[in-house]
Amino acid sequence: MVALAVDDVRPNETVYHVKRGTEGTALAIRDFCLWYGAAKALHEVSLTVERGLVTALIGPSGCGKSTLLRSLNRMNDLIDGLRTSGTVEFDGRDIYDPRVDVIALRKRMGMVFQKPNPFPMSIFENVVYPLRVDGVRDRRILEETVERGLKSAALWDEVKDRLHESALGMSGGQQQRLCIARAIAGDPEVLLMDEPCSALDPIATAKIEELIDDLSGRYTIIIVTHNMQQAARVSDNTAFMYLGRLIEYGETEAIFTNPKLDQTRDYVTGRFG
Amino acid sequence: MTSTSIDTARARPAAGTLARVRTTRLQAIGEPNLWALGGALAFGCVMVVGFLLLVLWNGVTTFWPRPVVVVTTTDGARLAGEPFRSEVYRPGPEVLATLDEATRRRIAAAGGLAGRDLYRTGNFDVYSEDFRWVSDYAVASTAMPSGLMFVERLEWGPFIGTIRGVTVDGRAMPELKDDPRALAAAHDVARARWRQIRHIERDLIGDVNHELEAERLNVRRVALRYGDGTPEHVAALARFAERETALQADYARLAADAQGLKETDGHTQITLAEIGGAEKTINLSAVVRMYPANDLGVAQKLGVYLSRWGEFVSDEPREANTEGGVLPAIFGTFVMTLLLVVVVAPFGVVTALYLREYARQGRLVSIVRISVNNLAGVPSIVYGVFGLGFFAYVLGGGIDSLFFPERLPNPTFGTGGILWAALTLALLTVPVVIVATEEALAAVPRSMREGSLACGASKWQTIRRIVLPRAMPGIMTGVILAMARGAGEVAPLMLVGVVKLAPDLPLDGYFPYFHLERSFMHLGFHIFDVGFQSRNSEAGKPMVFVTTLLLIGLVFAMNISAVVIRNRLKRKFAGSQF
Ligand SMILES: Nc1ncnc2c1ncn2[C@@H]1O[C@H](COP(=O)(O)OP(=O)(O)OP(=O)(O)O)[C@@H](O)[C@H]1O
Ligand SMILES: [Mg+2]
């Protein structure tokens, strides 16, 4: 557990007033810095993510939201010349410890990307992909998973008759919900979502927001979004980032109605300069 | 407010400070370049299409039966033959000296030029030539009389002339001469007998020889293993002697059978007379096909045509490859190309996978990549030399001394063969597959890999389940290109296993059925051999076109099937994104 009290001002001057969950902390990020080659993209970010709550990451484009999110399941490992410092503790273990099994870590964290990225396979195979990867063969388990996943992603009724058709024939919104179904099929503990609604129309967006609401409590969700209303609607805590720094991290309601910093207020009210 | 500001902006150049009229130069439009590009494309297309049409036309028409023309020359000699081609030539002074005044004047009026026709007269055994030129001025008359037969024979090429008589089973049957149907029946019987003789001589006696050889090798093996004169060796020798006696008896029986059949066969003969009256009697079974050249209707012509094609694609060559079929060459080309694909596809894909997905992208990888690309530029004959030296002599020699010591000094794998040829061509074409695969891998969207990794898949699982299937159409393109290149390559093959005439196909009924060490025939080499290496290059010329057509057709068919498979795969990945 990290002892970060409300209004605790750290050396990097982040302002904290976080809403605590009932189940403790899922992720504790401490003094996390990240360099793409020589360029420092994250500056001493420290925050805790509460288990079972929805945490939103907001901030102007290029401020490092995706970078931070992708650091949590070590997706950034793929990038050449990447360097990090600081720690990210998940269940009390630093995931940047060289002994950590990255694959096992990713199995505990589902991820939904900004653009839907279904695999060129059937809808069914898309959903059970995490199970296939684990070598699950049992037809019954697979079918159960598909039904549960698609129902959770509010997609079941639309596709239950065409489970064995290619996933590439679906609409963008359906594809994104399919990706969500896929992300939760592996039964992860944390769900990382990077602007999941940016390519969707308002109706699909509403469905996904509903879905996030449903899933909160069961999963720890971290969502990156550019949509202030969305952040306000779905999240419990909101982190505001700017130029690679975490500026303010607190209860969503407070961030949007009564932020501690003028910078945050300017951003959430759209007067950002 | 806004309108006024625009007005003032407009007014400024008029005031003279920025008085420049913007123009677009012709060069910038790029229209002339467009013409050049289009012209280059058209030129390329015309060349390719022209070439294909030439091959197609010559290849398709070669087997169509032509009429036989009887030419009476001014000196009273007569000649019968198929008109083959015509040309204009310049008769030499010594030729002109032999001509009469009127003809000479006519030639002089035509600028010293005269026309002449080439006739395929056949009857090589009588005339000692197959073709004869006849100058236009020497022709008194031409005719296409009925009753002239075009007879294709097993030996000596075609015979053109009339049927004088037929003997069936020792009895003269002159009535068959005018009864094509009965003659055809007698011919079929004779041909069936001939095939029977061939079956005995080739297959049955071949079996006996094969078994005898196997027994002999077995004795050698025992001798090598236990040493000469050891009890095992003595026992093996005894067994061999016993088997040999039995096999010799089999052989003698079969040979007697064949001899008997041959004697019977010798009693069924046909007597042919060429246009000058010289007669020739041959066994009816030695006639492959005969038809009255000037009396055929279109349907019958078509029959002859199809039967010639049938023979061409399903029979073995004869007469130094200028006649008969090319089945062994088709088969050799096909099997070698398949082997090539089987080797080159996995090898190229694995290499590209390592280069693209696993190797650290640094200077070393760049050097390897450039080297691989440059490999494609090495002259193919160099690969042939390498294939012979490394695959056949080093690898094959090693295999021989390890696994087939009893056959030495006769090489088994230690000489050119279909496996080494396929490996050599695989080496030659692997850069194509590597480059195409690398590109296909690089084109797999990053989002898809990330999606898979985020699901907890390992790198290998991601490659296996997402990247490779997705890259498959691109990989297939590379394999298709490699296949097309490999199927048409001849130069290196001449060093590593292609022969003019292969006694056995690489696939037969003897264990292990698939004989990778055997030398083989290849359509490409066949073209070279028939067209430029045979006694009778004039007769070989049409065969060159037919074989070329066949080779193009084969490569085309293989490519089309690969393209169909690829497009199936592609369709799987093509979906609407939104
Ligand atoms: N692969 C990379 N290599 C180098 N620099 C990168 C890379 N990815 C991101 N960056 C840089 O890191 C900084 C943060 O990028 P990031 O993608 O995290 O921003 P973001 O907050 O997600 O922006 P957006 O809202 O536009 O998605 C940016 O300045 C970006 O240029
Ligand atoms: Mg982003």
PDB file of N, CA and C in Angstrom, chain A residues 122-124 146-147 150 155-166 170 174:
ATOM      1  N   SER A 122     -13.125 -16.000 -37.150  1.00  0.00           N
ATOM      2  CA  SER A 122     -14.552 -15.894 -36.857  1.00  0.00           C
ATOM      3  C   SER A 122     -14.758 -15.148 -35.541  1.00  0.00           C
ATOM      4  N   ILE A 123     -15.990 -14.699 -35.349  1.00  0.00           N
ATOM      5  CA  ILE A 123     -16.325 -14.005 -34.111  1.00  0.00           C
ATOM      6  C   ILE A 123     -16.026 -14.902 -32.920  1.00  0.00           C
ATOM      7  N   PHE A 124     -16.434 -16.150 -33.054  1.00  0.00           N
ATOM      8  CA  PHE A 124     -16.219 -17.123 -31.984  1.00  0.00           C
ATOM      9  C   PHE A 124     -14.730 -17.214 -31.628  1.00  0.00           C
ATOM     10  N   VAL A 146     -17.710 -17.655 -24.752  1.00  0.00           N
ATOM     11  CA  VAL A 146     -18.184 -16.789 -25.825  1.00  0.00           C
ATOM     12  C   VAL A 146     -19.506 -16.140 -25.420  1.00  0.00           C
ATOM     13  N   GLU A 147     -20.395 -16.930 -24.881  1.00  0.00           N
ATOM     14  CA  GLU A 147     -21.701 -16.380 -24.542  1.00  0.00           C
ATOM     15  C   GLU A 147     -21.573 -15.343 -23.429  1.00  0.00           C
ATOM     16  N   LEU A 150     -19.692 -12.170 -24.829  1.00  0.00           N
ATOM     17  CA  LEU A 150     -20.493 -11.359 -25.743  1.00  0.00           C
ATOM     18  C   LEU A 150     -21.672 -10.722 -25.009  1.00  0.00           C
ATOM     19  N   LEU A 155     -23.209  -7.645 -26.959  1.00  0.00           N
ATOM     20  CA  LEU A 155     -23.109  -7.941 -28.381  1.00  0.00           C
ATOM     21  C   LEU A 155     -23.817  -9.247 -28.731  1.00  0.00           C
ATOM     22  N   TRP A 156     -24.157 -10.001 -27.696  1.00  0.00           N
ATOM     23  CA  TRP A 156     -24.661 -11.346 -27.905  1.00  0.00           C
ATOM     24  C   TRP A 156     -25.865 -11.386 -28.841  1.00  0.00           C
ATOM     25  N   ASP A 157     -26.840 -10.518 -28.574  1.00  0.00           N
ATOM     26  CA  ASP A 157     -28.074 -10.591 -29.363  1.00  0.00           C
ATOM     27  C   ASP A 157     -27.818 -10.269 -30.832  1.00  0.00           C
ATOM     28  N   GLU A 158     -26.847  -9.416 -31.078  1.00  0.00           N
ATOM     29  CA  GLU A 158     -26.600  -9.016 -32.464  1.00  0.00           C
ATOM     30  C   GLU A 158     -25.884 -10.093 -33.266  1.00  0.00           C
ATOM     31  N   VAL A 159     -25.070 -10.888 -32.604  1.00  0.00           N
ATOM     32  CA  VAL A 159     -24.217 -11.793 -33.389  1.00  0.00           C
ATOM     33  C   VAL A 159     -24.422 -13.261 -33.072  1.00  0.00           C
ATOM     34  N   LYS A 160     -25.390 -13.579 -32.213  1.00  0.00           N
ATOM     35  CA  LYS A 160     -25.448 -14.977 -31.783  1.00  0.00           C
ATOM     36  C   LYS A 160     -25.730 -15.936 -32.934  1.00  0.00           C
ATOM     37  N   ASP A 161     -26.281 -15.430 -34.028  1.00  0.00           N
ATOM     38  CA  ASP A 161     -26.577 -16.318 -35.164  1.00  0.00           C
ATOM     39  C   ASP A 161     -25.439 -16.373 -36.175  1.00  0.00           C
ATOM     40  N   ARG A 162     -24.435 -15.566 -35.972  1.00  0.00           N
ATOM     41  CA  ARG A 162     -23.342 -15.574 -36.959  1.00  0.00           C
ATOM     42  C   ARG A 162     -21.986 -15.659 -36.295  1.00  0.00           C
ATOM     43  N   LEU A 163     -21.941 -16.497 -35.247  1.00  0.00           N
ATOM     44  CA  LEU A 163     -20.697 -16.612 -34.481  1.00  0.00           C
ATOM     45  C   LEU A 163     -19.539 -17.119 -35.319  1.00  0.00           C
ATOM     46  N   HIS A 164     -19.868 -17.868 -36.383  1.00  0.00           N
ATOM     47  CA  HIS A 164     -18.762 -18.476 -37.130  1.00  0.00           C
ATOM     48  C   HIS A 164     -18.468 -17.735 -38.422  1.00  0.00           C
ATOM     49  N   GLU A 165     -19.031 -16.537 -38.515  1.00  0.00           N
ATOM     50  CA  GLU A 165     -18.656 -15.698 -39.652  1.00  0.00           C
ATOM     51  C   GLU A 165     -17.455 -14.833 -39.270  1.00  0.00           C
ATOM     52  N   SER A 166     -16.794 -14.299 -40.295  1.00  0.00           N
ATOM     53  CA  SER A 166     -15.592 -13.517 -40.031  1.00  0.00           C
ATOM     54  C   SER A 166     -15.918 -12.269 -39.213  1.00  0.00           C
ATOM     55  N   MET A 170     -18.011  -7.134 -39.381  1.00  0.00           N
ATOM     56  CA  MET A 170     -18.875  -6.407 -38.438  1.00  0.00           C
ATOM     57  C   MET A 170     -18.651  -4.908 -38.573  1.00  0.00           C
ATOM     58  N   GLN A 174     -19.449  -2.703 -33.411  1.00  0.00           N
ATOM     59  CA  GLN A 174     -19.523  -4.118 -33.034  1.00  0.00           C
ATOM     60  C   GLN A 174     -18.136  -4.691 -32.832  1.00  0.00           C
TER      61      GLN A 174
END
